[in-house]
Amino acid sequence: MTTDPAARSAPRSPARRRNLLLVSVLALVPWSVQTFTSGSATLLFPWGLVGPATGSVTTITDFFLRFTMGLPDYILVWPVGVACYLVALGSALSGVLFGREDVRLTAAGLLLAGVTQLEVARGFSVQPGRTAWPVGTVLLWAVAGFLYWSRASASERDLR
């Protein structure tokens, strides 16, 4: 958390709004893209699955509350990643609303969410005729790195 009283008194600073925007945008991009030898694809978002060819949408709640029979272990880390993402989103939102974002918590949530998506992609990829691309891992880690290193750079500038 920021220990500088002036920084805490400016909850709507451009940097805090930028952090919230970056973290929020991650909910709009697919975290995993599964491609099939048949040419079809499935997009896995933090909020659900989308079949672009058919336009079908299955929310994460439907997936886990209605279609839970025999789910493989690797798919069970998907909601864990979503929970980690929500921690990061809550931290960034807290920065905008209350001036109390701990960028380390935001970055850690994004990093852990990215790790879970590696497992999801690995699990999907070992199935015959399917390849999974962990797009979310790359994006989650990129945003986490940017937020963390921009915080570190700002701290160094403040010390000068």
Short mmCIF file of N, CA and C in Angstrom, two decimals:
data_model
loop_
_atom_site.label_atom_id
_atom_site.label_comp_id
_atom_site.label_asym_id
_atom_site.label_seq_id
_atom_site.Cartn_x
_atom_site.Cartn_y
_atom_site.Cartn_z
N MET A 1 0.84 -1.18 0.00
CA MET A 1 0.00 0.00 0.00
C MET A 1 0.88 1.24 0.00
N THR A 2 0.32 2.30 -0.48
CA THR A 2 1.06 3.54 -0.52
C THR A 2 1.12 4.12 0.88
N THR A 3 2.32 4.51 1.30
CA THR A 3 2.47 5.10 2.62
C THR A 3 2.50 6.61 2.56
N ASP A 4 2.57 7.18 1.37
CA ASP A 4 2.60 8.62 1.19
C ASP A 4 1.18 9.16 1.35
N PRO A 5 0.92 10.02 2.37
CA PRO A 5 -0.43 10.54 2.59
C PRO A 5 -0.98 11.30 1.39
N ALA A 6 -0.13 11.99 0.65
CA ALA A 6 -0.59 12.73 -0.52
C ALA A 6 -1.10 11.77 -1.59
N ALA A 7 -0.43 10.65 -1.77
CA ALA A 7 -0.85 9.67 -2.77
C ALA A 7 -2.16 9.01 -2.35
N ARG A 8 -2.33 8.75 -1.05
CA ARG A 8 -3.57 8.14 -0.58
C ARG A 8 -4.75 9.08 -0.73
N SER A 9 -4.51 10.38 -0.66
CA SER A 9 -5.61 11.32 -0.74
C SER A 9 -6.06 11.55 -2.17
N ALA A 10 -5.39 10.95 -3.14
CA ALA A 10 -5.77 11.12 -4.54
C ALA A 10 -6.19 9.77 -5.13
N PRO A 11 -7.35 9.23 -4.67
CA PRO A 11 -7.73 7.90 -5.13
C PRO A 11 -8.03 7.84 -6.62
N ARG A 12 -8.37 8.93 -7.24
CA ARG A 12 -8.73 8.92 -8.65
C ARG A 12 -7.57 9.38 -9.53
N SER A 13 -6.36 9.11 -9.10
CA SER A 13 -5.19 9.49 -9.87
C SER A 13 -5.18 8.76 -11.20
N PRO A 14 -4.54 9.35 -12.22
CA PRO A 14 -4.48 8.69 -13.53
C PRO A 14 -3.85 7.30 -13.46
N ALA A 15 -2.82 7.12 -12.64
CA ALA A 15 -2.17 5.80 -12.55
C ALA A 15 -3.13 4.77 -11.98
N ARG A 16 -3.92 5.13 -10.99
CA ARG A 16 -4.87 4.18 -10.40
C ARG A 16 -5.98 3.83 -11.39
N ARG A 17 -6.46 4.83 -12.13
CA ARG A 17 -7.49 4.56 -13.15
C ARG A 17 -6.91 3.69 -14.25
N ARG A 18 -5.66 3.93 -14.63
CA ARG A 18 -5.00 3.12 -15.65
C ARG A 18 -4.89 1.68 -15.18
N ASN A 19 -4.49 1.47 -13.92
CA ASN A 19 -4.38 0.12 -13.37
C ASN A 19 -5.72 -0.61 -13.43
N LEU A 20 -6.78 0.08 -13.01
CA LEU A 20 -8.11 -0.53 -13.03
C LEU A 20 -8.53 -0.85 -14.47
N LEU A 21 -8.26 0.03 -15.39
CA LEU A 21 -8.61 -0.21 -16.79
C LEU A 21 -7.86 -1.43 -17.34
N LEU A 22 -6.56 -1.50 -17.08
CA LEU A 22 -5.77 -2.63 -17.57
C LEU A 22 -6.28 -3.95 -17.00
N VAL A 23 -6.56 -3.98 -15.71
CA VAL A 23 -7.04 -5.21 -15.08
C VAL A 23 -8.45 -5.55 -15.59
N SER A 24 -9.29 -4.56 -15.76
CA SER A 24 -10.66 -4.78 -16.24
C SER A 24 -10.70 -5.34 -17.65
N VAL A 25 -9.84 -4.84 -18.51
CA VAL A 25 -9.81 -5.29 -19.90
C VAL A 25 -9.51 -6.79 -20.00
N LEU A 26 -8.79 -7.32 -19.02
CA LEU A 26 -8.46 -8.75 -19.03
C LEU A 26 -9.70 -9.64 -18.95
N ALA A 27 -10.83 -9.10 -18.51
CA ALA A 27 -12.08 -9.88 -18.47
C ALA A 27 -12.71 -9.98 -19.86
N LEU A 28 -12.24 -9.17 -20.80
CA LEU A 28 -12.84 -9.12 -22.13
C LEU A 28 -12.09 -9.93 -23.18
N VAL A 29 -10.91 -10.43 -22.83
CA VAL A 29 -10.10 -11.19 -23.78
C VAL A 29 -10.13 -12.67 -23.38
N PRO A 30 -10.06 -13.56 -24.36
CA PRO A 30 -10.05 -14.99 -23.99
C PRO A 30 -8.77 -15.35 -23.26
N TRP A 31 -8.92 -16.12 -22.21
CA TRP A 31 -7.75 -16.57 -21.44
C TRP A 31 -7.15 -17.82 -22.04
N SER A 32 -7.97 -18.57 -22.76
CA SER A 32 -7.47 -19.77 -23.42
C SER A 32 -8.26 -19.94 -24.71
N VAL A 33 -7.56 -20.33 -25.75
CA VAL A 33 -8.21 -20.59 -27.04
C VAL A 33 -7.93 -22.05 -27.39
N GLN A 34 -9.00 -22.84 -27.48
CA GLN A 34 -8.86 -24.23 -27.86
C GLN A 34 -9.21 -24.37 -29.33
N THR A 35 -8.29 -24.91 -30.11
CA THR A 35 -8.56 -25.16 -31.52
C THR A 35 -8.62 -26.67 -31.73
N PHE A 36 -9.47 -27.07 -32.65
CA PHE A 36 -9.70 -28.48 -32.93
C PHE A 36 -9.26 -28.79 -34.36
N THR A 37 -8.91 -30.05 -34.60
CA THR A 37 -8.50 -30.44 -35.95
C THR A 37 -9.64 -30.26 -36.95
N SER A 38 -10.87 -30.22 -36.46
CA SER A 38 -12.03 -30.00 -37.34
C SER A 38 -12.11 -28.56 -37.83
N GLY A 39 -11.30 -27.68 -37.23
CA GLY A 39 -11.32 -26.27 -37.61
C GLY A 39 -12.12 -25.39 -36.68
N SER A 40 -12.85 -25.96 -35.75
CA SER A 40 -13.62 -25.15 -34.82
C SER A 40 -12.74 -24.70 -33.66
N ALA A 41 -13.29 -23.81 -32.86
CA ALA A 41 -12.54 -23.27 -31.72
C ALA A 41 -13.50 -23.01 -30.56
N THR A 42 -12.94 -22.96 -29.37
CA THR A 42 -13.67 -22.56 -28.18
C THR A 42 -12.82 -21.53 -27.46
N LEU A 43 -13.44 -20.46 -27.03
CA LEU A 43 -12.75 -19.39 -26.31
C LEU A 43 -13.16 -19.47 -24.84
N LEU A 44 -12.18 -19.52 -23.96
CA LEU A 44 -12.44 -19.57 -22.53
C LEU A 44 -12.12 -18.19 -21.94
N PHE A 45 -13.14 -17.55 -21.41
CA PHE A 45 -13.02 -16.26 -20.77
C PHE A 45 -13.14 -16.46 -19.25
N PRO A 46 -12.83 -15.46 -18.46
CA PRO A 46 -13.03 -15.64 -17.02
C PRO A 46 -14.50 -15.79 -16.65
N TRP A 47 -15.40 -15.37 -17.50
CA TRP A 47 -16.83 -15.42 -17.21
C TRP A 47 -17.56 -16.56 -17.91
N GLY A 48 -16.89 -17.26 -18.86
CA GLY A 48 -17.57 -18.36 -19.53
C GLY A 48 -16.85 -18.84 -20.77
N LEU A 49 -17.51 -19.76 -21.48
CA LEU A 49 -17.00 -20.34 -22.72
C LEU A 49 -17.81 -19.81 -23.89
N VAL A 50 -17.14 -19.55 -25.01
CA VAL A 50 -17.82 -19.08 -26.21
C VAL A 50 -17.40 -19.97 -27.37
N GLY A 51 -18.39 -20.44 -28.11
CA GLY A 51 -18.14 -21.17 -29.36
C GLY A 51 -18.39 -20.22 -30.51
N PRO A 52 -17.36 -19.60 -31.10
CA PRO A 52 -17.57 -18.60 -32.14
C PRO A 52 -18.35 -19.12 -33.35
N ALA A 53 -18.15 -20.36 -33.73
CA ALA A 53 -18.82 -20.90 -34.91
C ALA A 53 -20.33 -20.98 -34.71
N THR A 54 -20.74 -21.33 -33.50
CA THR A 54 -22.17 -21.49 -33.22
C THR A 54 -22.77 -20.30 -32.47
N GLY A 55 -21.92 -19.46 -31.91
CA GLY A 55 -22.40 -18.35 -31.11
C GLY A 55 -22.87 -18.78 -29.73
N SER A 56 -22.54 -20.00 -29.35
CA SER A 56 -22.99 -20.49 -28.04
C SER A 56 -22.15 -19.88 -26.92
N VAL A 57 -22.82 -19.62 -25.83
CA VAL A 57 -22.17 -19.07 -24.64
C VAL A 57 -22.60 -19.90 -23.44
N THR A 58 -21.63 -20.36 -22.68
CA THR A 58 -21.90 -21.07 -21.43
C THR A 58 -21.18 -20.31 -20.33
N THR A 59 -21.94 -19.75 -19.40
CA THR A 59 -21.32 -18.98 -18.32
C THR A 59 -20.57 -19.93 -17.39
N ILE A 60 -19.64 -19.36 -16.65
CA ILE A 60 -18.85 -20.18 -15.72
C ILE A 60 -19.75 -20.80 -14.65
N THR A 61 -20.78 -20.08 -14.24
CA THR A 61 -21.69 -20.63 -13.23
C THR A 61 -22.48 -21.80 -13.81
N ASP A 62 -22.98 -21.67 -15.04
CA ASP A 62 -23.66 -22.80 -15.67
C ASP A 62 -22.72 -23.99 -15.82
N PHE A 63 -21.51 -23.71 -16.23
CA PHE A 63 -20.55 -24.79 -16.46
C PHE A 63 -20.30 -25.59 -15.20
N PHE A 64 -20.12 -24.92 -14.09
CA PHE A 64 -19.79 -25.62 -12.85
C PHE A 64 -20.99 -26.04 -12.02
N LEU A 65 -22.14 -25.42 -12.22
CA LEU A 65 -23.31 -25.81 -11.44
C LEU A 65 -24.23 -26.77 -12.19
N ARG A 66 -24.17 -26.76 -13.52
CA ARG A 66 -25.06 -27.63 -14.31
C ARG A 66 -24.32 -28.76 -15.00
N PHE A 67 -23.07 -28.53 -15.40
CA PHE A 67 -22.34 -29.52 -16.19
C PHE A 67 -21.13 -30.05 -15.42
N THR A 68 -21.36 -30.50 -14.21
CA THR A 68 -20.23 -30.88 -13.36
C THR A 68 -19.90 -32.37 -13.37
N MET A 69 -20.67 -33.18 -14.04
CA MET A 69 -20.40 -34.62 -14.04
C MET A 69 -19.09 -34.94 -14.74
N GLY A 70 -18.15 -35.51 -13.99
CA GLY A 70 -16.93 -36.01 -14.58
C GLY A 70 -15.96 -34.98 -15.13
N LEU A 71 -15.95 -33.79 -14.56
CA LEU A 71 -15.01 -32.77 -15.04
C LEU A 71 -13.58 -33.19 -14.72
N PRO A 72 -12.68 -33.05 -15.67
CA PRO A 72 -11.27 -33.37 -15.39
C PRO A 72 -10.66 -32.35 -14.44
N ASP A 73 -9.63 -32.77 -13.73
CA ASP A 73 -8.98 -31.90 -12.73
C ASP A 73 -8.48 -30.59 -13.33
N TYR A 74 -7.93 -30.65 -14.54
CA TYR A 74 -7.34 -29.44 -15.09
C TYR A 74 -8.35 -28.31 -15.28
N ILE A 75 -9.61 -28.64 -15.53
CA ILE A 75 -10.61 -27.59 -15.72
C ILE A 75 -11.04 -26.98 -14.39
N LEU A 76 -10.80 -27.71 -13.30
CA LEU A 76 -11.20 -27.21 -11.98
C LEU A 76 -10.33 -26.04 -11.51
N VAL A 77 -9.18 -25.82 -12.15
CA VAL A 77 -8.37 -24.66 -11.78
C VAL A 77 -8.88 -23.37 -12.43
N TRP A 78 -9.77 -23.50 -13.42
CA TRP A 78 -10.33 -22.31 -14.06
C TRP A 78 -10.98 -21.37 -13.04
N PRO A 79 -11.90 -21.84 -12.17
CA PRO A 79 -12.48 -20.92 -11.19
C PRO A 79 -11.47 -20.41 -10.16
N VAL A 80 -10.44 -21.19 -9.88
CA VAL A 80 -9.39 -20.71 -8.98
C VAL A 80 -8.70 -19.50 -9.61
N GLY A 81 -8.43 -19.59 -10.92
CA GLY A 81 -7.84 -18.45 -11.64
C GLY A 81 -8.76 -17.25 -11.64
N VAL A 82 -10.05 -17.50 -11.79
CA VAL A 82 -11.02 -16.40 -11.76
C VAL A 82 -11.02 -15.74 -10.38
N ALA A 83 -10.94 -16.55 -9.32
CA ALA A 83 -10.89 -15.99 -7.96
C ALA A 83 -9.64 -15.13 -7.78
N CYS A 84 -8.50 -15.60 -8.29
CA CYS A 84 -7.26 -14.81 -8.21
C CYS A 84 -7.41 -13.50 -8.99
N TYR A 85 -8.04 -13.59 -10.15
CA TYR A 85 -8.29 -12.39 -10.96
C TYR A 85 -9.19 -11.41 -10.21
N LEU A 86 -10.22 -11.92 -9.54
CA LEU A 86 -11.12 -11.04 -8.80
C LEU A 86 -10.42 -10.34 -7.64
N VAL A 87 -9.45 -11.02 -7.03
CA VAL A 87 -8.64 -10.37 -5.99
C VAL A 87 -7.87 -9.19 -6.61
N ALA A 88 -7.27 -9.42 -7.77
CA ALA A 88 -6.53 -8.35 -8.45
C ALA A 88 -7.47 -7.21 -8.84
N LEU A 89 -8.63 -7.54 -9.37
CA LEU A 89 -9.60 -6.52 -9.77
C LEU A 89 -10.08 -5.73 -8.55
N GLY A 90 -10.34 -6.43 -7.44
CA GLY A 90 -10.75 -5.74 -6.21
C GLY A 90 -9.67 -4.81 -5.69
N SER A 91 -8.42 -5.23 -5.78
CA SER A 91 -7.32 -4.38 -5.34
C SER A 91 -7.23 -3.12 -6.20
N ALA A 92 -7.34 -3.29 -7.51
CA ALA A 92 -7.28 -2.13 -8.41
C ALA A 92 -8.48 -1.21 -8.20
N LEU A 93 -9.65 -1.78 -8.01
CA LEU A 93 -10.85 -0.98 -7.75
C LEU A 93 -10.72 -0.23 -6.44
N SER A 94 -10.15 -0.87 -5.44
CA SER A 94 -9.92 -0.21 -4.16
C SER A 94 -9.00 1.01 -4.32
N GLY A 95 -8.05 0.90 -5.24
CA GLY A 95 -7.17 2.03 -5.50
C GLY A 95 -7.91 3.23 -6.05
N VAL A 96 -8.86 2.98 -6.93
CA VAL A 96 -9.64 4.08 -7.53
C VAL A 96 -10.64 4.63 -6.53
N LEU A 97 -11.33 3.75 -5.81
CA LEU A 97 -12.38 4.21 -4.91
C LEU A 97 -11.86 4.79 -3.60
N PHE A 98 -10.82 4.17 -3.05
CA PHE A 98 -10.37 4.55 -1.71
C PHE A 98 -8.92 4.99 -1.63
N GLY A 99 -8.19 4.91 -2.75
CA GLY A 99 -6.78 5.26 -2.74
C GLY A 99 -5.93 4.26 -1.98
N ARG A 100 -6.37 3.01 -1.91
CA ARG A 100 -5.69 2.00 -1.10
C ARG A 100 -5.40 0.74 -1.92
N GLU A 101 -4.75 0.88 -3.06
CA GLU A 101 -4.37 -0.29 -3.83
C GLU A 101 -2.98 -0.76 -3.41
N ASP A 102 -2.86 -2.05 -3.19
CA ASP A 102 -1.55 -2.64 -3.00
C ASP A 102 -1.21 -3.30 -4.33
N VAL A 103 -0.36 -2.66 -5.11
CA VAL A 103 -0.03 -3.14 -6.45
C VAL A 103 0.59 -4.53 -6.38
N ARG A 104 1.26 -4.84 -5.29
CA ARG A 104 1.82 -6.18 -5.14
C ARG A 104 0.71 -7.23 -5.11
N LEU A 105 -0.39 -6.92 -4.43
CA LEU A 105 -1.53 -7.82 -4.38
C LEU A 105 -2.19 -7.94 -5.76
N THR A 106 -2.33 -6.81 -6.43
CA THR A 106 -2.90 -6.81 -7.78
C THR A 106 -2.05 -7.68 -8.70
N ALA A 107 -0.75 -7.46 -8.69
CA ALA A 107 0.16 -8.22 -9.56
C ALA A 107 0.17 -9.70 -9.18
N ALA A 108 0.17 -10.01 -7.90
CA ALA A 108 0.19 -11.41 -7.46
C ALA A 108 -1.08 -12.14 -7.91
N GLY A 109 -2.23 -11.47 -7.80
CA GLY A 109 -3.48 -12.08 -8.27
C GLY A 109 -3.43 -12.40 -9.75
N LEU A 110 -2.88 -11.46 -10.53
CA LEU A 110 -2.77 -11.68 -11.98
C LEU A 110 -1.77 -12.79 -12.30
N LEU A 111 -0.64 -12.80 -11.59
CA LEU A 111 0.35 -13.85 -11.81
C LEU A 111 -0.23 -15.24 -11.53
N LEU A 112 -0.92 -15.37 -10.41
CA LEU A 112 -1.50 -16.66 -10.05
C LEU A 112 -2.61 -17.07 -11.03
N ALA A 113 -3.41 -16.12 -11.47
CA ALA A 113 -4.43 -16.43 -12.47
C ALA A 113 -3.77 -16.94 -13.75
N GLY A 114 -2.63 -16.35 -14.12
CA GLY A 114 -1.90 -16.81 -15.30
C GLY A 114 -1.38 -18.22 -15.14
N VAL A 115 -0.93 -18.57 -13.95
CA VAL A 115 -0.45 -19.94 -13.69
C VAL A 115 -1.59 -20.93 -13.88
N THR A 116 -2.77 -20.60 -13.38
CA THR A 116 -3.90 -21.53 -13.51
C THR A 116 -4.24 -21.75 -14.98
N GLN A 117 -4.10 -20.72 -15.79
CA GLN A 117 -4.44 -20.87 -17.20
C GLN A 117 -3.44 -21.72 -17.95
N LEU A 118 -2.20 -21.78 -17.47
CA LEU A 118 -1.24 -22.72 -18.05
C LEU A 118 -1.71 -24.15 -17.84
N GLU A 119 -2.24 -24.44 -16.67
CA GLU A 119 -2.74 -25.79 -16.39
C GLU A 119 -3.97 -26.11 -17.23
N VAL A 120 -4.86 -25.15 -17.40
CA VAL A 120 -6.03 -25.36 -18.25
C VAL A 120 -5.58 -25.67 -19.68
N ALA A 121 -4.67 -24.87 -20.21
CA ALA A 121 -4.18 -25.09 -21.57
C ALA A 121 -3.46 -26.43 -21.69
N ARG A 122 -2.67 -26.79 -20.70
CA ARG A 122 -1.97 -28.07 -20.73
C ARG A 122 -2.98 -29.22 -20.76
N GLY A 123 -3.98 -29.12 -19.92
CA GLY A 123 -4.99 -30.18 -19.86
C GLY A 123 -5.76 -30.34 -21.15
N PHE A 124 -6.14 -29.23 -21.76
CA PHE A 124 -6.85 -29.31 -23.03
C PHE A 124 -5.94 -29.83 -24.13
N SER A 125 -4.69 -29.45 -24.11
CA SER A 125 -3.77 -29.80 -25.20
C SER A 125 -3.39 -31.28 -25.24
N VAL A 126 -3.51 -31.99 -24.13
CA VAL A 126 -3.15 -33.40 -24.16
C VAL A 126 -4.27 -34.27 -24.72
N GLN A 127 -5.41 -33.67 -25.01
CA GLN A 127 -6.51 -34.41 -25.60
C GLN A 127 -6.28 -34.54 -27.11
N PRO A 128 -6.62 -35.67 -27.69
CA PRO A 128 -6.42 -35.86 -29.13
C PRO A 128 -7.24 -34.85 -29.95
N GLY A 129 -6.61 -34.31 -30.97
CA GLY A 129 -7.31 -33.42 -31.89
C GLY A 129 -7.56 -32.02 -31.38
N ARG A 130 -6.91 -31.64 -30.29
CA ARG A 130 -7.16 -30.32 -29.70
C ARG A 130 -5.83 -29.70 -29.29
N THR A 131 -5.74 -28.40 -29.50
CA THR A 131 -4.60 -27.63 -29.03
C THR A 131 -5.15 -26.42 -28.28
N ALA A 132 -4.54 -26.10 -27.17
CA ALA A 132 -4.97 -24.94 -26.40
C ALA A 132 -3.84 -23.92 -26.34
N TRP A 133 -4.21 -22.70 -26.49
CA TRP A 133 -3.24 -21.59 -26.48
C TRP A 133 -3.51 -20.74 -25.25
N PRO A 134 -2.56 -20.64 -24.32
CA PRO A 134 -2.78 -19.89 -23.07
C PRO A 134 -2.58 -18.38 -23.25
N VAL A 135 -3.44 -17.79 -24.05
CA VAL A 135 -3.39 -16.35 -24.33
C VAL A 135 -3.48 -15.55 -23.03
N GLY A 136 -4.36 -16.00 -22.14
CA GLY A 136 -4.55 -15.29 -20.88
C GLY A 136 -3.30 -15.25 -20.03
N THR A 137 -2.54 -16.33 -20.03
CA THR A 137 -1.31 -16.35 -19.24
C THR A 137 -0.39 -15.23 -19.68
N VAL A 138 -0.21 -15.09 -20.97
CA VAL A 138 0.68 -14.05 -21.51
C VAL A 138 0.15 -12.66 -21.13
N LEU A 139 -1.15 -12.44 -21.33
CA LEU A 139 -1.73 -11.12 -21.04
C LEU A 139 -1.76 -10.82 -19.54
N LEU A 140 -2.15 -11.80 -18.74
CA LEU A 140 -2.19 -11.60 -17.29
C LEU A 140 -0.80 -11.28 -16.75
N TRP A 141 0.20 -12.03 -17.20
CA TRP A 141 1.57 -11.80 -16.75
C TRP A 141 2.11 -10.47 -17.26
N ALA A 142 1.75 -10.09 -18.48
CA ALA A 142 2.22 -8.81 -19.03
C ALA A 142 1.66 -7.64 -18.22
N VAL A 143 0.38 -7.68 -17.91
CA VAL A 143 -0.23 -6.61 -17.11
C VAL A 143 0.35 -6.61 -15.70
N ALA A 144 0.52 -7.78 -15.11
CA ALA A 144 1.11 -7.86 -13.76
C ALA A 144 2.51 -7.26 -13.76
N GLY A 145 3.31 -7.61 -14.75
CA GLY A 145 4.67 -7.08 -14.84
C GLY A 145 4.68 -5.57 -15.02
N PHE A 146 3.79 -5.09 -15.90
CA PHE A 146 3.72 -3.65 -16.12
C PHE A 146 3.34 -2.91 -14.84
N LEU A 147 2.30 -3.41 -14.15
CA LEU A 147 1.86 -2.74 -12.92
C LEU A 147 2.95 -2.76 -11.86
N TYR A 148 3.59 -3.91 -11.69
CA TYR A 148 4.61 -4.04 -10.66
C TYR A 148 5.82 -3.17 -10.98
N TRP A 149 6.30 -3.24 -12.21
CA TRP A 149 7.51 -2.48 -12.54
C TRP A 149 7.23 -0.98 -12.63
N SER A 150 6.03 -0.58 -13.03
CA SER A 150 5.73 0.85 -13.04
C SER A 150 5.65 1.37 -11.61
N ARG A 151 5.18 0.53 -10.68
CA ARG A 151 5.17 0.91 -9.26
C ARG A 151 6.60 1.05 -8.75
N ALA A 152 7.46 0.10 -9.11
CA ALA A 152 8.86 0.14 -8.67
C ALA A 152 9.56 1.37 -9.24
N SER A 153 9.29 1.69 -10.49
CA SER A 153 9.90 2.87 -11.11
C SER A 153 9.43 4.14 -10.43
N ALA A 154 8.13 4.20 -10.09
CA ALA A 154 7.60 5.38 -9.41
C ALA A 154 8.24 5.52 -8.03
N SER A 155 8.43 4.40 -7.32
CA SER A 155 9.07 4.44 -6.00
C SER A 155 10.50 4.95 -6.10
N GLU A 156 11.21 4.52 -7.12
CA GLU A 156 12.59 4.98 -7.31
C GLU A 156 12.62 6.48 -7.61
N ARG A 157 11.67 6.95 -8.41
CA ARG A 157 11.62 8.39 -8.71
C ARG A 157 11.33 9.19 -7.44
N ASP A 158 10.46 8.64 -6.57
CA ASP A 158 10.11 9.33 -5.33
C ASP A 158 11.30 9.43 -4.39
N LEU A 159 12.24 8.46 -4.46
CA LEU A 159 13.39 8.46 -3.58
C LEU A 159 14.45 9.46 -4.02
N ARG A 160 14.41 9.87 -5.25
CA ARG A 160 15.43 10.81 -5.77
C ARG A 160 15.19 12.22 -5.33
#
